[in-house]
Amino acid sequence: MPDPLHDPTADRPPDPEAVGRVLAYHELSKHHRHSYAPAPDALDWANQPDPFRTFAGAPAVELPLLADALRTSYADLYDPAPAGPKRADVNSVAVLFELALGLSAWKEYAGARWALRCNPSSGNLHPTEGYAALPAAPGLDGGVYHYAARDHALERRRKFTPAESAALADALPPGCLLVGLSSVHWREAWKYGARAFRYCQHDAGHALAAVRYAAAALGWSARLLDHAGDAAVAAWLGLDRDGFAGLDPLDREHPVALALVGPAPLPDALPVPPAPGGDGPWLGRANRLSPDHARWDEIDDAAAATWGPATAPRPAPQSPPLPPPKAGPPVPAATLIRRRRSCLALDGRTALDADDFYSMFDRLLPRPGVAPWDLFPWRPLVHAFVFVHRVRGLETGLYLFERAPEAHAALRPACSPGFAWRRPAGCPAHLGLYLLAGGDYRQAARTLSCHQEIAADGAFSLGMIAALGGTVRGRGAWWYRRVFWEAGVLGHVLYLEAETAGVRGTGIGCYFDDPCHRLLGLSGDAWQDVYHFASGGPVEDGRLRTMGPYAHLHGRG
Ligand SMILES: Cc1cc2nc3c(=O)[nH]c(=O)nc-3n(C[C@H](O)[C@H](O)[C@H](O)COP(=O)(O)O)c2cc1C
């Protein structure tokens, strides 16, 4: 029988040395109950990295703030045949970035002020930077732009010649642009040390999902160009070019991904357009993020081991047919996307109805052409074990949720033999939800998520269990990052779904890895816990003052 984790389109066999290095990184970045992964002894506030990258000297295009004028509802975000603008222009690109990576609010407390964004980030440190590359379009010269989130502006790093602009227009489907993401690992490493490389990947997954949802808000679609390889991503975004010279290497950006964004339907497996030639000038100088830096060799090693090669394009995977999901609420999409928040505490009381719980989990299933899962050219690798604490109509206990039926044959025998694997009465037939063991798991959930109360005080919390060892051995070390991206997308769906259900969610990166595996009876590295999430009724902190996201731009509209 063919190995389902082997990637038949990979044009070279996985490098066992790189696989060994990334699996060693995974082990050393685990939290254990009595010893956390290596991290700074104390926070070095004098060197806290600037969460905003800017390129001084790059011509800036101030973008209009238009998301509030969109008529798309949250329900429309899941439309497989949306009708948006026929081509990118300055207004559509402005909305795309406003709702993907833009600010969602400012918070103030005791003289401190900090921004929140549409995409969440571990510790609100925001390692992910966003870029656009597009042919000449109304209001925008053809070129490569960095998105400056604080100013809602595009900084033009590279202006295309007319020939370059025409070549890109020919290479892309009509009206489309490329959106690129990069990651500054140092921003997370400053606080979290060795485990930070994982968080950068989670945050990249959240950012990818945020781009996909913002595209859907415009009536567009988005596809990850996963076959590009990191060298092409770096070349497209100018990460290896002028503008970073003289910076501490830790203030530089690591390539993450390129996505094709534009009017639906988008083609699968678009050949990656060649990056702009070597001799054109790249404008602006990247800012220094910290006066001083602390190097985490573990992160540099994981980044080197997981460097993504260019591969043959992969067509969209075949998914088994599913019934349409329940329509979401008619709330404006822009309102809901900007309302997404993490909860600081949950109330220990609010319960969800089973129907709402099932709807949330239904959104975690891939459907062709439906956001956000049509981003990825692979079948689900990440599933979940769920602690149900307060869901009306569902027994409390430990559950397993499989996002793809093919996972069952591998997951079930890998878990403890004593589990019930009972289908809950009333659970829709297409949801792969199984009760493993009934009971009160609040204490266990809290302990396993690094003793965080939110894991026990919500309606449910969960851990995402990924086919990790086999994936990186079968497909290559660079898939390590993809597994964490997928977990980030999963978290992002749950964040938005929690808001629609009238509750709140929080991604949880701090959890005890191996004790979670032991709870399920998992051994070896075939199945690994890669991210947690909690959801329930929030306790608001009345001491915080909230301000609008772009009030500081004084009426730019
Ligand atoms: C990958 C990831 C891991 C996180 N881990 C935790 C955690 O362990 N505990 C927690 O309370 N919040 C956690 N958060 C929530 C962040 O602190 C939060 O996203 C950030 O402060 C920004 O706030 P916002 O989500 O409201 O925009 C995590 C978020 C992400 C994206």
Coordinates of C-alpha atoms and ligand atoms in Angstrom, one line a residue:
M1 CA 0.0 0.0 0.0
P2 CA 1.5 3.4 -0.9
D3 CA 2.6 5.5 2.1
P4 CA -0.1 8.4 2.3
L5 CA 2.6 10.7 3.8
H6 CA 4.9 10.3 0.9
D7 CA 4.7 13.2 -1.5
P8 CA 4.8 11.8 -5.1
T9 CA 5.4 15.2 -6.6
A10 CA 8.5 16.0 -4.5
D11 CA 11.3 15.9 -7.1
R12 CA 14.0 14.9 -4.7
P13 CA 14.0 12.4 -1.8
P14 CA 14.0 14.0 1.7
D15 CA 17.4 14.8 3.1
P16 CA 17.6 12.5 6.2
E17 CA 20.2 14.8 7.8
A18 CA 17.8 17.8 7.6
V19 CA 14.9 15.6 8.9
G20 CA 17.0 14.5 11.8
R21 CA 17.9 18.1 12.7
V22 CA 14.3 19.4 12.6
L23 CA 13.0 16.4 14.6
A24 CA 15.8 17.2 17.1
Y25 CA 14.6 20.8 17.2
H26 CA 11.1 19.6 17.9
E27 CA 12.3 17.5 20.8
L28 CA 14.4 20.3 22.3
S29 CA 11.6 22.9 22.0
K30 CA 9.2 20.8 24.0
H31 CA 7.9 22.0 27.3
H32 CA 8.0 19.4 30.1
R33 CA 6.1 19.6 33.3
H34 CA 9.3 20.3 35.3
S35 CA 11.5 21.9 32.7
Y36 CA 10.4 24.3 30.0
A37 CA 12.1 24.6 26.6
P38 CA 15.3 26.8 26.7
A39 CA 14.2 30.5 27.0
P40 CA 15.6 33.7 28.4
D41 CA 15.8 33.9 32.2
A42 CA 14.2 37.3 32.2
L43 CA 12.7 39.6 29.6
D44 CA 15.3 42.1 28.3
W45 CA 12.9 45.1 28.0
A46 CA 15.7 47.4 26.6
N47 CA 15.9 45.2 23.6
Q48 CA 12.3 44.4 23.0
P49 CA 12.0 44.2 19.2
D50 CA 10.0 46.9 17.3
P51 CA 6.9 45.1 16.1
F52 CA 6.7 47.5 13.1
R53 CA 9.1 47.2 10.2
T54 CA 9.6 50.2 8.0
F55 CA 11.8 50.9 5.0
A56 CA 13.1 54.5 5.4
G57 CA 13.5 56.2 2.0
A58 CA 11.1 53.8 0.1
P59 CA 8.3 55.8 -1.5
A60 CA 5.1 55.2 0.5
V61 CA 1.6 54.9 -0.9
E62 CA -0.9 55.8 1.8
L63 CA -3.8 53.4 1.5
P64 CA -7.4 54.4 1.9
L65 CA -9.4 52.8 4.8
L66 CA -12.3 51.2 3.0
A67 CA -13.1 47.9 4.8
D68 CA -16.1 49.4 6.5
A69 CA -17.8 50.1 3.2
L70 CA -17.7 46.4 2.2
R71 CA -21.0 44.7 1.9
T72 CA -19.7 41.1 2.4
S73 CA -21.2 39.3 5.3
Y74 CA -19.4 36.7 7.4
A75 CA -21.6 34.0 5.8
D76 CA -20.3 35.2 2.3
L77 CA -16.7 34.5 3.3
Y78 CA -17.4 30.8 2.6
D79 CA -19.0 31.3 -0.8
P80 CA -17.2 29.0 -3.3
A81 CA -18.1 31.2 -6.2
P82 CA -17.7 34.8 -5.0
A83 CA -17.9 37.8 -7.4
G84 CA -15.4 40.5 -6.4
P85 CA -13.6 43.2 -8.4
K86 CA -12.3 42.0 -11.7
R87 CA -8.8 43.3 -11.1
A88 CA -6.5 44.6 -8.4
D89 CA -6.3 48.3 -7.9
V90 CA -5.2 50.5 -5.0
N91 CA -8.6 50.2 -3.3
S92 CA -8.9 46.4 -3.5
V93 CA -5.3 46.0 -2.3
A94 CA -6.0 48.5 0.5
V95 CA -9.0 46.4 1.7
L96 CA -7.0 43.2 1.4
F97 CA -4.2 44.4 3.7
E98 CA -6.5 46.3 6.0
L99 CA -8.4 43.1 6.8
A100 CA -5.5 40.6 6.6
L101 CA -2.6 42.2 8.4
G102 CA -3.9 45.7 9.4
L103 CA -4.5 47.0 12.9
S104 CA -7.8 46.0 14.6
A105 CA -7.5 48.3 17.7
W106 CA -5.2 50.0 20.1
K107 CA -5.3 49.1 23.8
E108 CA -4.1 51.3 26.6
Y109 CA -3.4 50.6 30.3
A110 CA -1.3 52.4 32.9
G111 CA 0.4 54.6 30.3
A112 CA 1.3 51.7 28.0
R113 CA -0.3 51.6 24.6
W114 CA -0.2 48.7 22.1
A115 CA -1.8 47.8 18.8
L116 CA -3.7 44.6 18.0
R117 CA -4.0 43.3 14.5
C118 CA -6.4 41.2 12.5
N119 CA -3.9 38.4 12.6
P120 CA -3.1 37.2 16.2
S121 CA 0.4 36.6 17.3
S122 CA 2.0 34.8 20.2
G123 CA 2.8 37.4 22.8
N124 CA 1.5 40.1 20.4
L125 CA 5.1 40.2 19.0
H126 CA 4.2 39.9 15.3
P127 CA 7.1 38.3 13.5
T128 CA 5.2 38.2 10.2
E129 CA 5.7 40.9 7.6
G130 CA 3.5 41.2 4.4
Y131 CA 4.4 42.2 0.9
A132 CA 2.5 42.7 -2.4
A133 CA 4.0 42.2 -5.9
L134 CA 1.8 43.3 -8.8
P135 CA 1.9 44.6 -12.4
A136 CA 0.9 48.2 -12.9
A137 CA -2.7 48.7 -11.7
P138 CA -5.0 51.7 -11.2
G139 CA -3.4 53.8 -8.4
L140 CA -0.3 51.6 -8.1
D141 CA 2.9 51.4 -10.1
G142 CA 3.9 47.8 -11.0
G143 CA 6.4 46.7 -8.3
V144 CA 7.1 45.0 -5.0
Y145 CA 5.7 46.7 -1.9
H146 CA 6.1 46.2 1.9
Y147 CA 2.9 46.6 3.9
A148 CA 3.5 49.0 6.8
A149 CA 0.7 48.0 9.2
R150 CA 0.9 51.0 11.6
D151 CA 0.5 53.5 8.8
H152 CA -1.7 51.4 6.5
A153 CA 0.7 52.2 3.7
L154 CA 2.6 50.3 1.0
E155 CA 6.3 51.1 0.9
R156 CA 7.6 50.5 -2.6
R157 CA 10.7 48.5 -2.5
R158 CA 11.1 47.9 -6.2
K159 CA 9.5 49.7 -9.1
F160 CA 9.1 47.4 -12.2
T161 CA 10.2 48.5 -15.6
P162 CA 7.3 48.4 -18.1
A163 CA 8.8 45.2 -19.5
E164 CA 8.9 43.6 -16.0
S165 CA 5.3 44.8 -15.3
A166 CA 4.1 43.3 -18.5
A167 CA 5.9 40.0 -17.9
L168 CA 4.2 39.7 -14.5
A169 CA 0.8 40.5 -16.0
D170 CA 1.3 37.8 -18.5
A171 CA 2.4 35.3 -15.9
L172 CA -0.5 35.9 -13.5
P173 CA -4.2 35.2 -14.1
P174 CA -6.0 38.4 -15.1
G175 CA -6.4 41.0 -12.3
C176 CA -4.3 39.0 -9.7
L177 CA -1.4 39.9 -7.5
L178 CA 1.2 38.0 -5.4
V179 CA 1.1 38.4 -1.6
G180 CA 4.3 37.4 0.2
L181 CA 5.0 36.7 3.8
S182 CA 8.3 36.7 5.7
S183 CA 9.1 36.2 9.4
V184 CA 11.5 37.8 11.8
H185 CA 12.3 35.0 14.2
W186 CA 14.0 37.3 16.6
R187 CA 10.8 39.1 17.5
E188 CA 9.5 35.8 19.0
A189 CA 12.9 34.5 20.2
W190 CA 13.3 37.7 22.3
K191 CA 10.6 36.4 24.6
Y192 CA 10.2 32.7 24.0
G193 CA 13.8 31.5 23.2
A194 CA 14.1 28.1 21.4
R195 CA 10.4 27.4 21.1
A196 CA 9.9 30.6 19.2
F197 CA 10.5 29.0 15.8
R198 CA 7.3 27.1 16.3
Y199 CA 5.4 30.3 17.2
C200 CA 6.7 32.0 14.1
Q201 CA 5.2 29.2 12.0
H202 CA 1.9 29.3 13.9
D203 CA 1.8 33.1 13.3
A204 CA 2.5 32.5 9.6
G205 CA -0.4 30.1 9.4
H206 CA -2.7 32.7 11.1
A207 CA -1.4 35.3 8.6
L208 CA -2.1 33.0 5.7
A209 CA -5.6 32.4 6.9
A210 CA -6.1 36.2 7.5
V211 CA -5.0 36.8 3.9
R212 CA -7.4 34.2 2.6
Y213 CA -10.3 35.6 4.6
A214 CA -9.5 39.1 3.6
A215 CA -9.5 38.0 -0.1
A216 CA -12.9 36.3 0.5
A217 CA -14.2 39.6 2.0
L218 CA -13.3 41.2 -1.3
G219 CA -15.0 38.4 -3.2
W220 CA -11.6 37.0 -4.2
S221 CA -9.7 33.8 -3.6
A222 CA -6.2 32.9 -2.7
R223 CA -3.8 29.9 -3.2
L224 CA -0.5 29.2 -1.6
L225 CA 2.2 28.8 -4.2
D226 CA 3.8 26.1 -2.2
H227 CA 6.1 24.9 -4.9
A228 CA 7.9 28.3 -5.1
G229 CA 10.7 27.3 -2.7
D230 CA 12.2 29.7 -0.1
A231 CA 14.9 31.1 -2.5
A232 CA 12.1 32.3 -4.9
V233 CA 10.1 33.8 -2.0
A234 CA 13.2 35.7 -0.8
A235 CA 14.0 36.9 -4.3
W236 CA 10.4 38.1 -4.9
L237 CA 10.3 40.0 -1.6
G238 CA 13.8 41.4 -1.9
L239 CA 14.8 39.8 1.4
D240 CA 18.3 39.0 0.0
R241 CA 18.7 42.5 -1.6
D242 CA 19.7 46.1 -0.7
G243 CA 18.0 47.6 2.2
F244 CA 19.0 45.0 4.7
A245 CA 22.7 45.6 4.4
G246 CA 24.4 46.5 7.7
L247 CA 21.5 45.2 9.8
D248 CA 22.1 42.7 12.5
P249 CA 21.2 39.4 10.8
L250 CA 18.6 38.8 13.5
D251 CA 16.7 41.8 12.3
R252 CA 16.4 40.4 8.9
E253 CA 13.4 38.5 7.5
H254 CA 13.1 34.8 6.7
P255 CA 11.1 33.9 3.6
V256 CA 7.7 32.2 4.4
A257 CA 5.4 32.0 1.4
L258 CA 4.0 33.4 -1.7
A259 CA 0.2 33.3 -2.4
L260 CA -1.7 34.1 -5.5
V261 CA -4.6 36.4 -4.7
G262 CA -7.3 37.7 -7.0
P263 CA -10.7 37.1 -8.7
A264 CA -12.0 33.5 -8.4
P265 CA -11.7 30.9 -9.6
L266 CA -7.9 30.7 -9.4
P267 CA -6.0 28.1 -11.2
D268 CA -4.4 25.3 -9.3
A269 CA -0.6 24.9 -9.4
L270 CA 0.2 28.2 -11.2
P271 CA 3.9 28.1 -12.3
V272 CA 5.8 30.6 -10.1
P273 CA 6.6 33.7 -12.2
P274 CA 10.4 34.4 -12.3
A275 CA 11.4 37.0 -9.7
P276 CA 12.4 40.5 -10.9
G277 CA 15.9 40.7 -12.3
G278 CA 19.0 41.3 -10.3
D279 CA 20.0 44.8 -11.4
G280 CA 17.0 47.0 -10.6
P281 CA 17.3 49.0 -7.4
W282 CA 15.6 48.0 -4.2
L283 CA 14.6 51.2 -2.3
G284 CA 14.6 52.0 1.4
R285 CA 16.5 50.8 4.4
A286 CA 15.0 48.3 6.8
N287 CA 14.8 49.7 10.4
R288 CA 16.8 48.2 13.2
L289 CA 14.4 46.3 15.5
S290 CA 16.5 46.1 18.7
P291 CA 19.7 47.8 19.9
D292 CA 21.1 44.4 20.8
H293 CA 20.2 40.8 20.1
A294 CA 20.5 37.3 21.7
R295 CA 21.2 34.5 19.2
W296 CA 19.3 31.2 19.6
D297 CA 21.3 28.7 17.5
E298 CA 18.5 26.2 17.8
I299 CA 16.3 28.5 15.8
D300 CA 18.9 29.2 13.1
D301 CA 19.4 25.5 12.8
A302 CA 15.7 24.7 12.5
A303 CA 15.4 27.5 9.9
A304 CA 18.3 26.1 7.9
A305 CA 17.0 22.5 8.2
T306 CA 13.5 23.4 7.0
W307 CA 14.6 25.6 4.1
G308 CA 12.0 24.9 1.4
P309 CA 13.1 23.7 -2.0
A310 CA 11.3 24.5 -5.3
T311 CA 9.2 21.6 -6.3
A312 CA 6.8 20.6 -9.0
P313 CA 3.4 22.3 -8.6
R314 CA 0.8 20.2 -6.8
P315 CA -2.8 20.2 -7.9
A316 CA -5.5 20.7 -5.4
P317 CA -6.1 17.5 -3.5
Q318 CA -9.3 15.5 -4.0
S319 CA -11.7 15.8 -1.0
P320 CA -14.6 13.5 -0.3
P321 CA -17.9 15.3 -0.9
L322 CA -19.4 17.0 2.2
P323 CA -22.8 18.5 2.8
P324 CA -22.7 22.4 2.7
P325 CA -21.9 23.9 6.1
K326 CA -24.5 25.8 8.1
A327 CA -24.7 29.4 6.9
G328 CA -22.9 31.9 9.2
P329 CA -24.5 35.0 10.6
P330 CA -25.2 38.0 8.4
V331 CA -22.7 40.2 10.4
P332 CA -20.5 42.3 8.2
A333 CA -17.3 40.3 7.5
A334 CA -15.1 43.4 8.2
T335 CA -16.7 43.9 11.6
L336 CA -16.2 40.3 12.6
I337 CA -12.6 40.0 11.3
R338 CA -11.6 43.1 13.3
R339 CA -13.6 42.0 16.4
R340 CA -11.5 38.9 16.7
R341 CA -9.7 39.0 20.0
S342 CA -7.9 36.6 22.4
C343 CA -9.4 36.3 25.8
L344 CA -7.4 37.0 28.8
A345 CA -9.7 34.9 31.0
L346 CA -12.8 32.8 30.5
D347 CA -15.8 32.9 32.9
G348 CA -16.1 29.2 33.8
R349 CA -19.9 29.4 33.2
T350 CA -20.8 30.1 29.6
A351 CA -21.9 27.0 27.7
L352 CA -22.2 26.5 23.9
D353 CA -25.1 24.7 22.2
A354 CA -24.0 21.4 20.6
D355 CA -25.2 22.8 17.2
D356 CA -22.9 25.8 17.5
F357 CA -20.1 23.5 18.6
Y358 CA -20.6 21.2 15.5
S359 CA -20.8 24.3 13.2
M360 CA -17.4 25.5 14.5
F361 CA -15.8 22.1 13.9
D362 CA -17.5 21.8 10.5
R363 CA -15.5 24.9 9.4
L364 CA -12.3 22.9 10.0
L365 CA -13.1 20.6 7.1
P366 CA -11.7 21.3 3.7
R367 CA -14.3 22.0 0.9
P368 CA -13.1 22.7 -2.7
G369 CA -12.9 26.4 -3.4
V370 CA -14.0 27.4 0.2
A371 CA -12.0 29.6 2.5
P372 CA -9.6 29.1 4.1
W373 CA -8.7 25.5 3.4
D374 CA -8.5 25.9 -0.4
L375 CA -5.2 27.7 0.3
F376 CA -3.3 24.5 0.8
P377 CA -2.5 21.9 -1.9
W378 CA -2.5 19.0 0.6
R379 CA -5.0 17.0 2.6
P380 CA -5.4 17.6 6.3
L381 CA -2.4 16.7 8.4
V382 CA -3.7 18.2 11.7
H383 CA -6.5 16.8 13.8
A384 CA -7.5 17.5 17.4
F385 CA -8.2 16.0 20.8
V386 CA -10.9 18.0 22.5
F387 CA -11.8 18.6 26.1
V388 CA -15.5 19.2 26.2
H389 CA -16.3 21.1 29.4
R390 CA -19.6 23.0 28.8
V391 CA -21.4 22.1 25.6
R392 CA -25.2 21.7 26.0
G393 CA -26.2 18.3 24.5
L394 CA -22.7 16.8 24.6
E395 CA -21.3 14.7 27.4
T396 CA -18.3 16.2 29.1
G397 CA -15.1 14.3 28.4
L398 CA -12.2 13.7 26.1
Y399 CA -12.9 13.5 22.3
L400 CA -11.0 13.0 19.1
F401 CA -11.8 15.1 16.0
E402 CA -10.5 13.8 12.7
R403 CA -10.5 16.3 9.8
A404 CA -10.1 13.6 7.2
P405 CA -11.6 10.1 7.2
E406 CA -8.3 8.6 6.0
A407 CA -6.7 9.6 9.4
H408 CA -8.8 7.2 11.3
A409 CA -6.9 4.0 10.3
A410 CA -3.7 5.5 11.6
L411 CA -4.8 7.5 14.6
R412 CA -7.1 4.9 16.3
P413 CA -4.5 2.2 16.6
A414 CA -1.9 4.7 17.7
C415 CA -4.1 5.7 20.8
S416 CA -4.6 3.9 24.0
P417 CA -6.6 0.7 23.4
G418 CA -9.1 1.4 26.3
F419 CA -10.8 4.4 24.6
A420 CA -14.5 4.1 23.7
W421 CA -14.4 5.7 20.2
R422 CA -18.2 6.3 20.6
R423 CA -20.0 8.6 18.1
P424 CA -22.0 11.2 20.0
A425 CA -25.8 11.0 19.5
G426 CA -26.8 13.9 17.3
C427 CA -23.4 14.6 15.8
P428 CA -23.6 15.2 12.0
A429 CA -22.5 12.0 10.2
H430 CA -19.7 13.7 8.3
L431 CA -18.0 15.1 11.4
G432 CA -15.3 12.7 12.5
L433 CA -15.9 13.3 16.2
Y434 CA -15.5 10.4 18.7
L435 CA -15.9 10.3 22.5
L436 CA -12.8 8.7 23.8
A437 CA -13.6 8.9 27.5
G438 CA -16.4 10.7 29.5
G439 CA -15.6 12.7 32.6
D440 CA -14.5 16.0 34.0
Y441 CA -11.2 17.0 32.2
R442 CA -11.0 20.6 33.4
Q443 CA -8.1 19.9 35.8
A444 CA -6.2 17.9 33.1
A445 CA -6.8 20.5 30.4
R446 CA -5.5 23.3 32.7
T447 CA -2.4 21.4 33.7
L448 CA -1.6 20.3 30.2
S449 CA -1.8 23.9 28.8
C450 CA 1.0 25.0 31.2
H451 CA -1.5 25.5 34.1
Q452 CA -3.4 28.2 32.2
E453 CA -7.0 28.7 33.5
I454 CA -8.4 29.4 30.1
A455 CA -8.0 25.8 29.1
A456 CA -10.4 24.8 31.9
D457 CA -12.8 27.7 32.1
G458 CA -14.2 27.7 28.6
A459 CA -16.8 25.6 26.8
F460 CA -14.0 23.5 25.4
S461 CA -10.3 23.5 24.8
L462 CA -8.3 21.3 22.4
G463 CA -4.9 20.2 21.4
M464 CA -4.0 19.8 17.7
I465 CA -2.5 16.5 16.9
A466 CA -0.4 16.3 13.7
A467 CA 1.0 13.5 11.6
L468 CA 4.5 15.0 12.1
G469 CA 7.2 12.3 12.1
G470 CA 5.9 10.5 9.0
T471 CA 5.3 13.8 7.1
V472 CA 8.8 15.2 7.5
R473 CA 10.4 11.8 6.9
G474 CA 8.3 11.1 3.9
R475 CA 8.1 14.6 2.3
G476 CA 11.1 16.5 3.7
A477 CA 12.1 18.6 6.7
W478 CA 10.5 21.7 5.2
W479 CA 7.1 20.2 5.8
Y480 CA 7.7 20.8 9.5
R481 CA 6.8 24.4 8.9
R482 CA 3.7 23.5 6.8
V483 CA 2.3 21.4 9.7
F484 CA 2.6 24.4 12.0
W485 CA 1.0 26.7 9.4
E486 CA -1.9 24.3 9.0
A487 CA -2.3 24.4 12.8
G488 CA -2.2 28.2 12.7
V489 CA -5.0 28.2 10.1
L490 CA -7.0 25.9 12.2
G491 CA -6.6 28.3 15.1
H492 CA -7.7 31.2 13.0
V493 CA -10.9 29.5 11.9
L494 CA -11.7 28.8 15.5
Y495 CA -11.0 32.4 16.5
L496 CA -13.5 33.7 13.9
E497 CA -16.0 30.9 14.6
A498 CA -15.9 31.7 18.4
E499 CA -16.8 35.3 17.6
T500 CA -19.8 34.2 15.5
A501 CA -21.0 31.9 18.2
G502 CA -20.9 34.8 20.7
V503 CA -18.0 33.5 22.6
R504 CA -14.2 34.1 22.3
G505 CA -11.1 32.0 21.7
T506 CA -7.4 32.0 22.3
G507 CA -4.6 30.2 20.7
I508 CA -2.3 28.5 23.2
G509 CA 1.3 27.9 22.4
C510 CA 2.3 26.9 25.9
Y511 CA 1.5 23.3 26.7
F512 CA 3.3 20.2 27.9
D513 CA 4.0 18.2 24.8
D514 CA 4.7 14.7 26.0
P515 CA 2.2 14.6 28.8
C516 CA -0.5 15.4 26.1
H517 CA 0.8 12.5 24.1
R518 CA 0.7 10.2 27.1
L519 CA -2.9 11.2 27.8
L520 CA -3.8 9.8 24.4
G521 CA -1.5 6.9 24.7
L522 CA 0.6 8.0 21.8
S523 CA 4.3 7.0 21.6
G524 CA 7.1 7.9 19.2
D525 CA 6.9 11.0 17.0
A526 CA 4.2 9.8 14.4
W527 CA 1.6 12.0 16.1
Q528 CA 2.6 15.1 17.9
D529 CA 0.7 17.9 19.7
V530 CA 1.4 21.1 17.8
Y531 CA -0.9 23.8 19.1
H532 CA -3.8 24.3 21.7
F533 CA -6.9 26.5 21.6
A534 CA -9.5 27.4 24.2
S535 CA -13.0 28.9 23.7
G536 CA -15.7 30.2 26.0
G537 CA -17.4 33.2 27.6
P538 CA -14.8 35.9 28.0
V539 CA -14.1 38.0 31.1
E540 CA -13.4 41.5 29.9
D541 CA -10.7 43.5 31.6
G542 CA -12.4 46.8 32.3
R543 CA -9.1 48.5 33.1
L544 CA -8.1 48.5 29.4
R545 CA -9.1 51.4 27.2
T546 CA -9.8 50.5 23.6
M547 CA -9.3 52.9 20.6
G548 CA -10.0 52.5 16.9
P549 CA -7.3 51.0 14.8
Y550 CA -6.4 54.0 12.6
A551 CA -7.6 56.9 14.7
H552 CA -4.0 58.1 14.6
L553 CA -4.2 58.6 10.9
H554 CA -6.5 61.6 11.4
G555 CA -9.4 61.1 9.1
R556 CA -7.7 59.3 6.2
G557 CA -10.7 57.6 4.6
Ligands
LIG1 C1 0.6 30.9 18.2 C2 -0.1 31.6 19.4 C3 0.2 31.2 20.7 C4 -0.4 31.8 21.8 N1 -0.3 31.3 23.0 C5 -0.9 31.8 24.0 C6 -0.9 31.3 25.3 O1 -0.2 30.2 25.6 N2 -1.6 31.8 26.3 C7 -2.4 33.0 26.1 O2 -3.0 33.4 27.1 N3 -2.5 33.5 24.9 C8 -1.8 33.0 23.9 N4 -1.9 33.5 22.6 C9 -2.7 34.8 22.4 C10 -1.8 36.0 22.1 O3 -1.3 36.4 23.3 C11 -2.6 37.1 21.4 O4 -2.9 36.6 20.1 C12 -1.9 38.4 21.3 O5 -1.7 38.9 22.6 C13 -2.7 39.4 20.4 O6 -4.0 39.6 20.9 P1 -5.2 39.3 19.9 O7 -5.3 37.9 19.6 O8 -6.4 39.8 20.7 O9 -5.0 40.1 18.7 C14 -1.3 32.9 21.5 C15 -1.5 33.4 20.2 C16 -0.9 32.7 19.2 C17 -1.2 33.2 17.7

